[in-house]
């Protein structure tokens, strides 16, 4: 018997020790070595650590008087008050051991849950992932405030089994966790790594006191750089260095605010340090904010950046937006920043939406005057203009007044001569001698009144509507006085034949009900007349759907169908016109612009 009172046998080594709390402390200390042997398979039969007794494989009978197994007692199997389950779980001590915290065996035993651990049916939790990243490290290196904060709060959100019990609830403290992580970054508490961000033009460096574990979790680049050193000097361009604080904040909190001009440098940081979540988020932000209005423009710059990094999805999104809203771009400051490659790609497209071909030539002339490219480049650009789509009177004026056309007249002389021939002769006669199945004779999506009509449908979900308008027979001046009348029918709830009401055989006179949601919008465009002048020409119908984005009305969809069909099969198939908040409605109105494009066909060729 010791002087301090009656002795108790240690639960592990069976040596006598002082009774009470000190005796239990002695047992915890002995359990550390037993834990290590048990984890590495160096354990004899029955030699099971204290912290793993009580499981289905190693049942244990609690000492009398400790309150184990008593509901609501709040004590574990050794008589100590247990940590609430919202901060600890069955796998908590396993994660601690994987991180190399052998010295915390007593703590592990202390906060072990009262119930035996169930077989794991879910992926490793975030705590175990963090422990795996950290690897075996000294105790002092692991026990940073950031790491302990994560250990204490990672299980703050307890998700119960969906058993239908009305007492089941979810405790979610994730907002508090994010606030504490942000405070860690701001105050640098317990920092174990330092980032010094410098630019080539400045000797001063921005210093960030960070935590290696959090950086390694988000970036494999930082994980590699911080393996052998704790102080890093990073060299960044001025535009990315200015956003490095935002970038680090994302690594800690998983969220960051962004503006249009910050998209490219933030995407560059995410790509450089391989933070894939942020990289995808910024790319999606760019695709969804193409319509945003900015003073200097941003879509052209985003397109060039997408080409440089090989992001074909973003590249195509930018190119399509520029093509469908070219008139808005031609008069903006970003038109001068268009590269030669982008300009040539745009000039090749037939889906450009603009007022007329003359508007396009004027914009190209302005671009050539500002960029002053070499002769071959200027000639390629000028030869991409579709001169037959410009009226003869306007062509004469260009030849007399355009300095660019006068400088490069020799390169486009044949195209101008062919355009005058096209306007002077009958299209049928012209098609016998020239190939009209090329892009030079294919109209673009012109918004001028002679090519189509705008149609604003108020309350489009109410009922069927119809309208009519006239267009010119073709772009040739030979047909300048000929017009074609078109009838248009719009139905917001047209039902396919398979869904239309039919009489039932079981109940006489009963009709199968048809739901409104089964119908879809339908647009039918038909000519109100036929004429011999239609020989050798077919008509492509194009419907532009305008939406309001970021305060501007822009083209969101373009539907095209040829003479063989009177309607587009997928017209507004994804639109919900029944809701006044639909993105396709502007002040509860559907904005359409219908364009009729005459397409010429080569007839029997006459040998020259």
Coordinates of C-alpha atoms in Angstrom, one line a residue:
X1 CA 0.0 0.0 0.0
X2 CA 1.3 3.4 -0.9
X3 CA 1.2 6.4 1.3
X4 CA -1.3 8.1 -0.9
X5 CA -4.0 5.6 -0.4
X6 CA -5.0 2.1 -1.5
X7 CA -3.3 0.7 -4.6
X8 CA -4.9 -0.4 -7.8
X9 CA -3.5 -2.9 -10.3
X10 CA -2.7 -1.3 -13.6
X11 CA -5.1 -2.5 -16.2
X12 CA -2.2 -3.1 -18.7
X13 CA 1.0 -4.1 -16.8
X14 CA -0.7 -5.2 -13.5
X15 CA 1.8 -3.2 -11.5
X16 CA 0.5 -1.5 -8.4
X17 CA -0.1 2.2 -8.6
X18 CA -2.0 4.9 -6.7
X19 CA -5.7 4.6 -6.8
X20 CA -8.1 6.9 -8.5
X21 CA -7.2 9.1 -11.4
X22 CA -3.5 8.6 -11.1
X23 CA -4.0 4.8 -11.5
X24 CA -5.9 5.3 -14.6
X25 CA -3.2 7.7 -16.0
X26 CA -0.7 4.9 -15.4
X27 CA -2.8 2.5 -17.4
X28 CA -3.1 5.0 -20.2
X29 CA 0.7 5.4 -20.4
X30 CA 1.2 1.6 -20.5
X31 CA -1.4 1.4 -23.2
X32 CA 0.8 3.5 -25.6
X33 CA 3.3 0.7 -26.2
X34 CA 0.5 -1.9 -26.4
X35 CA -1.3 0.3 -29.0
X36 CA 1.9 0.4 -31.2
X37 CA 2.4 -3.4 -31.0
X38 CA -1.2 -4.0 -31.8
X39 CA -1.2 -1.6 -34.8
X40 CA 1.9 -3.4 -36.3
X41 CA 0.6 -6.9 -35.7
X42 CA 3.1 -7.6 -32.9
X43 CA 0.6 -8.7 -30.3
X44 CA 0.0 -11.9 -28.6
X45 CA -3.3 -13.6 -28.0
X46 CA -5.3 -11.6 -25.6
X47 CA -2.8 -8.7 -25.6
X48 CA -5.3 -6.1 -26.8
X49 CA -4.9 -2.4 -26.1
X50 CA -7.3 -0.8 -23.8
X51 CA -8.7 1.5 -26.5
X52 CA -9.7 -1.5 -28.6
X53 CA -11.3 -3.5 -25.9
X54 CA -15.1 -3.4 -25.9
X55 CA -15.3 -4.0 -29.6
X56 CA -17.2 -7.0 -31.0
X57 CA -13.9 -8.8 -31.4
X58 CA -12.6 -8.0 -27.9
X59 CA -15.5 -7.5 -25.5
X60 CA -14.8 -6.2 -22.1
X61 CA -16.7 -6.0 -18.9
X62 CA -16.6 -2.5 -17.4
X63 CA -15.4 -2.1 -13.8
X64 CA -18.2 -1.8 -11.3
X65 CA -19.4 1.6 -10.5
X66 CA -18.1 3.3 -13.6
X67 CA -21.5 3.7 -15.2
X68 CA -20.8 2.1 -18.5
X69 CA -23.7 1.0 -20.5
X70 CA -26.1 3.2 -18.5
X71 CA -28.0 5.3 -21.0
X72 CA -27.3 9.0 -20.6
X73 CA -24.6 8.4 -18.1
X74 CA -22.1 10.4 -20.1
X75 CA -19.2 8.1 -19.1
X76 CA -17.1 5.8 -21.2
X77 CA -16.2 2.2 -20.3
X78 CA -13.4 3.4 -18.0
X79 CA -15.5 5.7 -16.0
X80 CA -14.3 8.9 -17.6
X81 CA -16.6 11.6 -19.1
X82 CA -16.8 11.0 -22.9
X83 CA -16.4 13.7 -25.6
X84 CA -19.7 14.3 -27.5
X85 CA -20.1 12.4 -30.7
X86 CA -20.3 15.6 -32.8
X87 CA -16.5 16.0 -32.2
X88 CA -15.3 12.4 -32.2
X89 CA -16.2 9.2 -33.9
X90 CA -15.1 5.6 -34.1
X91 CA -12.4 6.3 -36.7
X92 CA -11.0 9.3 -34.9
X93 CA -8.2 7.5 -33.1
X94 CA -7.3 5.6 -36.3
X95 CA -6.7 8.9 -38.1
X96 CA -4.6 10.1 -35.2
X97 CA -2.4 7.0 -35.4
X98 CA -2.0 7.3 -39.2
X99 CA -0.7 10.8 -38.7
X100 CA 2.0 9.4 -36.5
X101 CA 0.6 10.7 -33.2
X102 CA 1.7 7.7 -31.2
X103 CA 2.1 9.9 -28.1
X104 CA -1.6 10.6 -28.0
X105 CA -2.7 7.0 -27.3
X106 CA -4.2 8.1 -24.0
X107 CA -6.1 10.9 -25.7
X108 CA -7.4 8.4 -28.3
X109 CA -8.6 6.1 -25.6
X110 CA -10.3 9.0 -23.8
X111 CA -12.4 10.3 -26.6
X112 CA -13.3 6.9 -28.0
X113 CA -17.1 6.6 -28.6
X114 CA -19.1 4.6 -26.2
X115 CA -20.6 2.3 -28.9
X116 CA -18.4 -0.2 -30.7
X117 CA -17.3 1.0 -34.2
X118 CA -19.5 -0.2 -37.0
X119 CA -18.1 -1.7 -40.2
X120 CA -17.2 1.2 -42.4
X121 CA -19.4 1.5 -45.5
X122 CA -18.3 4.9 -46.7
X123 CA -15.1 6.4 -48.1
X124 CA -12.4 7.6 -45.7
X125 CA -13.4 10.9 -44.2
X126 CA -11.6 14.2 -44.6
X127 CA -9.7 13.7 -41.4
X128 CA -8.2 10.4 -42.6
X129 CA -7.3 12.1 -45.9
X130 CA -5.5 14.8 -44.1
X131 CA -3.7 12.3 -42.0
X132 CA -2.6 10.4 -45.1
X133 CA -1.2 13.6 -46.6
X134 CA 0.7 14.6 -43.5
X135 CA 2.4 11.1 -43.2
X136 CA 4.5 10.1 -40.2
X137 CA 5.9 13.3 -38.7
X138 CA 7.2 14.4 -35.3
X139 CA 4.5 15.2 -32.8
X140 CA 5.5 18.9 -32.5
X141 CA 5.1 19.3 -36.3
X142 CA 1.7 17.8 -36.4
X143 CA 0.2 19.6 -33.4
X144 CA -0.2 23.0 -35.0
X145 CA -3.2 25.0 -34.0
X146 CA -4.6 24.6 -37.5
X147 CA -4.3 20.8 -37.3
X148 CA -5.9 20.6 -33.8
X149 CA -8.7 23.0 -35.0
X150 CA -9.5 20.6 -37.9
X151 CA -9.4 17.6 -35.5
X152 CA -11.9 19.3 -33.2
X153 CA -14.3 20.6 -35.9
X154 CA -14.2 18.2 -38.8
X155 CA -16.8 16.1 -37.1
X156 CA -18.9 19.1 -36.1
X157 CA -21.6 18.1 -38.7
X158 CA -23.2 14.9 -37.5
X159 CA -25.3 13.2 -40.2
X160 CA -27.6 10.6 -38.8
X161 CA -28.9 7.5 -40.6
X162 CA -32.1 8.2 -42.6
X163 CA -34.1 5.7 -40.5
X164 CA -37.3 7.7 -40.6
X165 CA -37.0 8.6 -36.9
X166 CA -38.5 12.0 -36.2
X167 CA -35.7 12.7 -33.6
X168 CA -33.0 12.5 -36.2
X169 CA -31.3 15.9 -36.8
X170 CA -28.2 17.3 -38.5
X171 CA -25.8 19.5 -36.6
X172 CA -23.9 21.7 -39.1
X173 CA -21.1 24.0 -37.9
X174 CA -19.4 24.4 -41.3
X175 CA -19.9 28.2 -41.4
X176 CA -18.1 28.5 -38.0
X177 CA -15.3 26.2 -39.3
X178 CA -14.8 28.4 -42.4
X179 CA -14.7 31.5 -40.2
X180 CA -12.0 30.0 -38.0
X181 CA -10.0 28.9 -41.0
X182 CA -10.1 32.4 -42.4
X183 CA -9.0 33.8 -39.0
X184 CA -6.0 31.3 -39.2
X185 CA -5.0 32.8 -42.5
X186 CA -5.4 36.4 -41.4
X187 CA -3.6 36.1 -38.0
X188 CA -1.1 33.4 -39.0
X189 CA -1.6 31.5 -35.8
X190 CA 0.5 28.4 -35.6
X191 CA 2.0 28.9 -39.0
X192 CA 4.5 26.3 -40.1
X193 CA 5.3 27.7 -43.6
X194 CA 5.9 31.1 -45.2
X195 CA 5.2 32.1 -48.8
X196 CA 7.1 35.1 -50.2
X197 CA 5.5 36.3 -53.4
X198 CA 7.7 38.7 -55.5
X199 CA 7.5 40.2 -59.0
X200 CA 10.4 40.9 -61.3
X201 CA 9.8 44.6 -61.2
X202 CA 9.8 45.0 -57.4
X203 CA 12.2 44.0 -54.6
X204 CA 9.4 43.9 -52.1
X205 CA 7.6 40.7 -51.4
X206 CA 4.2 39.9 -50.1
X207 CA 4.5 37.5 -47.1
X208 CA 1.9 35.0 -46.2
X209 CA 2.1 32.9 -43.0
X210 CA 0.4 29.7 -44.0
X211 CA -0.1 26.1 -42.8
X212 CA 1.5 23.3 -44.8
X213 CA -1.4 20.8 -44.2
X214 CA -4.0 23.1 -45.7
X215 CA -1.9 24.0 -48.7
X216 CA -1.0 20.4 -49.4
X217 CA -4.6 19.4 -49.3
X218 CA -5.6 21.7 -52.1
X219 CA -2.5 21.8 -54.3
X220 CA -0.2 18.9 -55.2
X221 CA 2.4 21.5 -56.3
X222 CA 2.5 23.0 -52.8
X223 CA 2.7 19.5 -51.3
X224 CA 5.8 18.8 -53.3
X225 CA 7.5 22.2 -52.7
X226 CA 6.9 22.1 -48.9
X227 CA 8.3 18.6 -48.4
X228 CA 11.9 19.8 -47.7
X229 CA 11.5 23.5 -46.9
X230 CA 9.1 25.7 -45.0
X231 CA 9.9 29.1 -46.6
X232 CA 9.1 29.5 -50.3
X233 CA 9.9 32.4 -52.6
X234 CA 7.5 32.5 -55.5
X235 CA 8.0 34.8 -58.5
X236 CA 4.7 35.9 -60.2
X237 CA 3.8 38.5 -62.9
X238 CA 2.2 41.6 -61.5
X239 CA -1.4 40.6 -62.5
X240 CA -1.2 37.3 -60.7
X241 CA 0.8 38.6 -57.7
X242 CA -2.0 41.1 -57.2
X243 CA -4.5 38.3 -56.8
X244 CA -2.3 35.9 -54.8
X245 CA -4.1 36.8 -51.5
X246 CA -7.5 35.8 -53.1
X247 CA -5.9 32.6 -54.3
X248 CA -4.6 31.7 -50.8
X249 CA -8.0 32.6 -49.4
X250 CA -9.6 30.0 -51.7
X251 CA -7.2 27.3 -50.5
X252 CA -8.3 28.0 -46.9
X253 CA -12.0 28.7 -47.3
X254 CA -13.0 27.1 -50.7
X255 CA -14.6 30.2 -52.0
X256 CA -13.5 33.5 -53.6
X257 CA -15.2 36.6 -55.2
X258 CA -14.1 37.4 -58.7
X259 CA -14.5 40.2 -61.3
X260 CA -14.3 40.1 -65.1
X261 CA -10.7 41.4 -65.3
X262 CA -9.6 39.0 -62.6
X263 CA -10.7 35.8 -64.4
X264 CA -7.6 35.2 -66.5
X265 CA -4.9 35.8 -63.8
X266 CA -6.9 33.7 -61.3
X267 CA -7.2 30.9 -63.8
X268 CA -3.5 31.2 -64.4
X269 CA -2.7 30.7 -60.7
X270 CA -5.1 27.8 -60.5
X271 CA -3.5 26.1 -63.5
X272 CA 0.1 26.8 -62.3
X273 CA -0.4 25.3 -58.8
X274 CA -2.8 22.6 -60.1
X275 CA -5.9 23.6 -58.0
X276 CA -8.3 21.9 -60.3
X277 CA -11.5 22.9 -58.5
X278 CA -10.7 26.6 -58.8
X279 CA -9.6 26.1 -62.4
X280 CA -12.9 24.6 -63.4
X281 CA -14.8 27.2 -61.4
X282 CA -13.1 30.1 -63.2
X283 CA -13.6 28.6 -66.6
X284 CA -17.3 28.1 -65.9
X285 CA -17.5 31.7 -64.7
X286 CA -16.0 32.9 -68.0
X287 CA -18.5 30.8 -70.0
X288 CA -21.5 32.2 -68.1
X289 CA -20.4 35.8 -68.1
X290 CA -19.7 36.3 -71.8
X291 CA -22.7 38.7 -72.0
X292 CA -21.5 40.9 -69.1
X293 CA -20.8 44.4 -70.2
X294 CA -17.4 45.9 -69.5
X295 CA -15.8 49.2 -70.6
X296 CA -12.9 47.6 -72.6
X297 CA -14.6 44.3 -73.5
X298 CA -13.4 40.9 -72.4
X299 CA -14.7 38.2 -74.7
X300 CA -11.9 38.7 -77.3
X301 CA -9.3 38.5 -74.6
X302 CA -10.9 35.4 -73.1
X303 CA -10.9 33.8 -76.6
X304 CA -7.2 34.5 -77.1
X305 CA -6.4 33.1 -73.6
X306 CA -8.5 30.0 -74.3
X307 CA -6.5 29.4 -77.4
X308 CA -3.2 29.8 -75.5
X309 CA -4.1 27.2 -72.9
X310 CA -5.9 24.8 -75.3
X311 CA -9.4 25.1 -73.7
X312 CA -11.5 24.2 -76.7
X313 CA -14.8 24.5 -74.8
X314 CA -14.2 28.0 -73.7
X315 CA -12.7 28.9 -77.1
X316 CA -15.9 27.7 -79.0
X317 CA -18.1 29.5 -76.5
X318 CA -16.3 32.8 -77.1
X319 CA -16.3 32.3 -80.8
X320 CA -20.0 31.5 -80.9
X321 CA -20.9 34.5 -78.8
X322 CA -18.8 36.8 -81.0
X323 CA -20.5 35.5 -84.1
X324 CA -24.1 35.8 -82.8
X325 CA -23.5 39.3 -81.4
X326 CA -21.0 40.7 -83.8
X327 CA -22.8 44.0 -84.3
X328 CA -22.3 44.7 -80.5
X329 CA -18.6 43.9 -80.8
X330 CA -17.8 45.9 -84.0
X331 CA -18.5 49.2 -82.3
X332 CA -16.7 48.4 -79.1
X333 CA -13.1 49.0 -78.0
X334 CA -12.2 45.3 -78.1
X335 CA -12.6 45.1 -81.9
X336 CA -9.1 46.5 -82.3
X337 CA -7.7 43.7 -80.1
X338 CA -9.0 41.0 -82.4
X339 CA -6.1 38.9 -83.8
X340 CA -5.7 38.1 -87.4
X341 CA -6.5 34.4 -86.8
X342 CA -9.7 35.3 -85.0
X343 CA -10.8 37.8 -87.7
X344 CA -10.3 35.2 -90.4
X345 CA -12.3 32.6 -88.5
X346 CA -15.2 35.1 -88.1
X347 CA -15.1 36.1 -91.7
X348 CA -15.4 32.4 -92.8
X349 CA -18.7 31.9 -90.8
X350 CA -22.1 32.2 -92.4
X351 CA -23.9 32.6 -89.0
X352 CA -22.6 36.0 -88.3
X353 CA -25.4 38.2 -87.0
X354 CA -25.0 41.8 -88.2
X355 CA -27.0 44.5 -90.0
X356 CA -25.5 44.0 -93.5
X357 CA -22.3 43.0 -95.3
X358 CA -21.5 46.6 -95.8
X359 CA -21.3 47.0 -92.0
X360 CA -18.8 44.2 -91.9
X361 CA -16.7 45.7 -94.6
X362 CA -16.6 49.0 -92.7
X363 CA -15.4 47.3 -89.5
X364 CA -12.8 45.3 -91.4
X365 CA -11.5 48.6 -93.0
X366 CA -11.2 50.1 -89.6
X367 CA -9.3 47.0 -88.3
X368 CA -6.9 47.2 -91.2
X369 CA -6.2 50.9 -90.7
X370 CA -5.5 50.3 -87.0
X371 CA -3.4 47.1 -87.2
X372 CA -1.6 47.8 -90.5
X373 CA -0.9 44.2 -91.3
X374 CA 1.4 43.0 -94.1
X375 CA 0.1 42.9 -97.6
X376 CA -0.7 39.2 -97.9
X377 CA -2.7 39.3 -94.6
X378 CA -4.7 42.4 -95.7
X379 CA -5.5 40.7 -99.0
X380 CA -6.7 37.5 -97.3
X381 CA -9.0 39.6 -95.1
X382 CA -10.4 41.6 -98.0
X383 CA -11.0 38.5 -100.1
X384 CA -13.2 37.1 -97.2
X385 CA -15.8 39.9 -97.7
X386 CA -18.9 38.6 -99.6
X387 CA -19.1 41.4 -102.2
X388 CA -22.2 40.0 -104.1
X389 CA -24.2 40.7 -100.9
X390 CA -23.5 44.4 -101.3
X391 CA -25.7 46.5 -103.6
X392 CA -24.0 47.9 -106.8
X393 CA -24.5 51.5 -105.7
X394 CA -22.6 50.8 -102.5
X395 CA -19.8 48.9 -104.4
X396 CA -19.3 51.9 -106.6
X397 CA -19.0 54.2 -103.6
X398 CA -16.4 51.9 -102.0
X399 CA -14.3 51.8 -105.1
X400 CA -14.3 55.6 -105.2
X401 CA -13.9 56.4 -101.5
X402 CA -12.2 53.5 -99.6
X403 CA -8.5 54.1 -99.2
X404 CA -7.9 50.4 -98.2
X405 CA -9.7 49.1 -101.3
X406 CA -7.7 51.5 -103.5
X407 CA -4.5 50.2 -101.9
X408 CA -5.3 46.6 -102.4
X409 CA -7.5 46.9 -105.5
X410 CA -5.5 44.4 -107.5
X411 CA -6.0 41.6 -104.9
X412 CA -9.8 41.9 -105.1
X413 CA -10.4 43.1 -108.6
X414 CA -11.8 39.7 -109.8
X415 CA -14.2 39.5 -106.9
X416 CA -15.6 43.0 -107.5
X417 CA -16.0 42.3 -111.2
X418 CA -17.9 39.0 -110.4
X419 CA -20.2 40.9 -108.0
X420 CA -21.2 43.4 -110.7
X421 CA -21.9 40.5 -113.0
X422 CA -24.1 38.8 -110.4
X423 CA -26.2 41.9 -109.9
X424 CA -26.6 42.6 -113.6
X425 CA -27.7 39.1 -114.8
X426 CA -30.6 36.8 -113.9
X427 CA -29.5 34.4 -111.2
X428 CA -30.6 31.5 -113.4
X429 CA -28.4 32.7 -116.3
X430 CA -25.6 33.5 -113.9
X431 CA -25.7 30.0 -112.4
X432 CA -25.0 28.5 -115.8
X433 CA -21.5 30.1 -116.0
X434 CA -20.4 30.5 -112.4
X435 CA -20.3 28.3 -109.4
X436 CA -22.9 29.7 -107.0
X437 CA -22.5 26.9 -104.4
X438 CA -19.7 28.7 -102.6
X439 CA -19.7 31.0 -99.5
X440 CA -19.3 34.1 -101.7
X441 CA -23.0 33.8 -102.7
X442 CA -24.3 32.6 -99.3
X443 CA -25.9 35.4 -97.2
X444 CA -25.1 35.7 -93.5
X445 CA -27.7 36.5 -90.9
X446 CA -28.5 40.0 -91.9
X447 CA -30.8 42.1 -89.7
X448 CA -31.8 44.6 -92.5
X449 CA -35.6 44.7 -93.2
X450 CA -35.2 43.3 -96.7
X451 CA -33.9 40.0 -95.2
X452 CA -36.5 39.4 -92.5
X453 CA -38.6 40.8 -89.7
X454 CA -38.5 41.1 -85.9
X455 CA -41.4 39.6 -84.0
X456 CA -42.1 40.4 -80.3
X457 CA -44.8 38.0 -78.9
X458 CA -46.4 39.4 -75.7
X459 CA -47.5 36.7 -73.2
X460 CA -46.4 33.9 -75.5
X461 CA -47.8 31.2 -73.2
X462 CA -51.4 32.5 -73.6
X463 CA -52.4 31.2 -77.1
X464 CA -51.4 30.7 -80.7
X465 CA -50.2 33.7 -82.8
X466 CA -49.5 34.4 -86.4
X467 CA -47.9 37.1 -88.5
X468 CA -46.7 37.7 -92.0
X469 CA -43.9 39.8 -93.6
X470 CA -42.2 40.2 -97.0
X471 CA -38.6 39.7 -98.1
X472 CA -36.7 40.2 -101.3
X473 CA -36.5 37.3 -103.6
X474 CA -32.7 37.3 -103.6
X475 CA -29.7 39.6 -103.1
X476 CA -29.3 40.1 -106.9
X477 CA -30.3 43.6 -108.1
X478 CA -31.9 41.8 -111.1
X479 CA -34.6 40.7 -108.6
X480 CA -34.8 43.9 -106.7
X481 CA -38.5 44.5 -107.4
X482 CA -39.6 40.9 -106.5
X483 CA -41.0 40.1 -103.1
X484 CA -41.9 36.9 -101.3
X485 CA -44.7 36.9 -98.6
X486 CA -44.2 34.6 -95.6
X487 CA -46.7 33.4 -93.0
X488 CA -45.5 32.5 -89.5
X489 CA -47.5 30.5 -86.9
X490 CA -46.4 30.3 -83.3
X491 CA -48.0 27.8 -80.9
X492 CA -46.8 27.6 -77.2
X493 CA -48.3 24.2 -76.5
X494 CA -48.3 22.2 -79.7
X495 CA -48.7 18.5 -79.0
X496 CA -47.2 15.8 -81.2
X497 CA -49.5 13.3 -82.8
X498 CA -48.6 10.6 -80.2
X499 CA -49.8 12.9 -77.4
X500 CA -52.9 14.4 -78.9
X501 CA -56.3 13.5 -77.3
X502 CA -58.1 10.5 -78.8
X503 CA -61.5 8.9 -78.0
X504 CA -61.3 6.0 -75.5
X505 CA -62.9 2.6 -76.2
X506 CA -63.8 1.9 -72.6
X507 CA -66.0 4.9 -71.9
X508 CA -68.0 6.3 -74.8
X509 CA -67.3 9.9 -75.5
X510 CA -64.4 10.1 -73.0
X511 CA -61.2 11.9 -74.1
X512 CA -57.8 11.2 -72.8
X513 CA -56.6 14.3 -70.9
X514 CA -53.6 16.1 -72.3
X515 CA -51.4 18.0 -70.0
X516 CA -50.0 21.4 -70.8
X517 CA -46.5 20.3 -69.9
X518 CA -46.6 17.7 -72.6
X519 CA -46.7 20.3 -75.3
X520 CA -43.8 22.3 -76.6
X521 CA -43.4 25.6 -78.5
X522 CA -43.7 25.4 -82.3
X523 CA -42.8 27.8 -85.0
X524 CA -43.9 27.2 -88.6
X525 CA -42.7 29.4 -91.5
X526 CA -44.3 28.9 -95.0
X527 CA -44.4 31.0 -98.2
X528 CA -47.8 32.5 -99.0
X529 CA -47.2 32.2 -102.7
X530 CA -45.4 30.2 -105.4
X531 CA -43.7 31.6 -108.5
X532 CA -41.6 30.4 -111.4
X533 CA -39.0 32.8 -110.1
X534 CA -38.3 30.3 -107.3
X535 CA -36.6 28.0 -109.8
X536 CA -32.9 27.5 -108.9
X537 CA -33.3 29.0 -105.4
X538 CA -34.3 27.5 -102.0
X539 CA -34.8 29.4 -98.8
X540 CA -33.1 28.8 -95.5
X541 CA -35.1 30.1 -92.6
X542 CA -33.2 31.3 -89.6
X543 CA -34.8 32.3 -86.2
X544 CA -32.8 34.3 -83.7
X545 CA -34.0 34.2 -80.1
X546 CA -33.0 37.2 -78.0
X547 CA -32.7 37.2 -74.2
X548 CA -31.7 39.9 -71.7
X549 CA -28.4 39.2 -70.1
X550 CA -26.6 41.6 -67.8
X551 CA -28.9 44.4 -68.9
X552 CA -28.4 43.8 -72.7
X553 CA -30.5 42.1 -75.3
X554 CA -28.3 39.4 -76.9
X555 CA -28.8 36.4 -79.1
X556 CA -29.0 33.2 -77.1
X557 CA -30.1 30.6 -79.7
X558 CA -30.1 30.4 -83.5
X559 CA -32.4 27.9 -85.3
X560 CA -31.9 27.2 -89.0
X561 CA -34.0 25.0 -91.3
X562 CA -34.2 24.8 -95.1
X563 CA -37.0 24.7 -97.6
X564 CA -37.6 21.0 -97.2
X565 CA -38.9 21.7 -93.7
X566 CA -41.3 24.4 -92.5
X567 CA -40.2 24.3 -88.9
X568 CA -37.3 23.7 -86.6
X569 CA -37.9 20.4 -84.7
X570 CA -36.1 21.5 -81.5
X571 CA -37.4 25.0 -81.4
X572 CA -37.2 26.2 -77.7
X573 CA -37.4 22.6 -76.6
X574 CA -35.8 23.6 -73.2
X575 CA -37.7 26.8 -72.7
X576 CA -40.4 27.1 -70.0
X577 CA -42.6 29.8 -71.4
X578 CA -45.3 29.1 -68.7
X579 CA -43.2 30.9 -66.1
X580 CA -42.9 34.7 -66.2
X581 CA -39.4 34.4 -64.8
X582 CA -38.2 32.3 -67.8
X583 CA -34.8 33.4 -69.1
X584 CA -36.3 33.4 -72.6
X585 CA -38.8 36.2 -71.8
X586 CA -38.0 39.9 -71.7
X587 CA -40.8 41.8 -69.8
X588 CA -43.0 38.7 -70.4
X589 CA -42.4 38.9 -74.1
X590 CA -40.6 36.5 -76.5
X591 CA -38.2 38.3 -78.8
X592 CA -37.7 36.6 -82.2
X593 CA -36.0 37.8 -85.4
X594 CA -36.9 35.7 -88.5
X595 CA -34.4 35.8 -91.4
X596 CA -35.0 34.4 -94.9
X597 CA -31.8 33.5 -96.8
X598 CA -32.0 32.7 -100.5
X599 CA -29.7 29.8 -101.5
X600 CA -28.8 29.5 -105.2
X601 CA -28.2 26.2 -106.9
X602 CA -26.1 25.6 -109.9
X603 CA -28.0 24.5 -113.0
X604 CA -26.8 23.0 -116.2
X605 CA -23.4 24.4 -116.8
X606 CA -22.6 26.0 -120.2
X607 CA -19.2 25.2 -121.6
X608 CA -17.1 28.2 -122.0

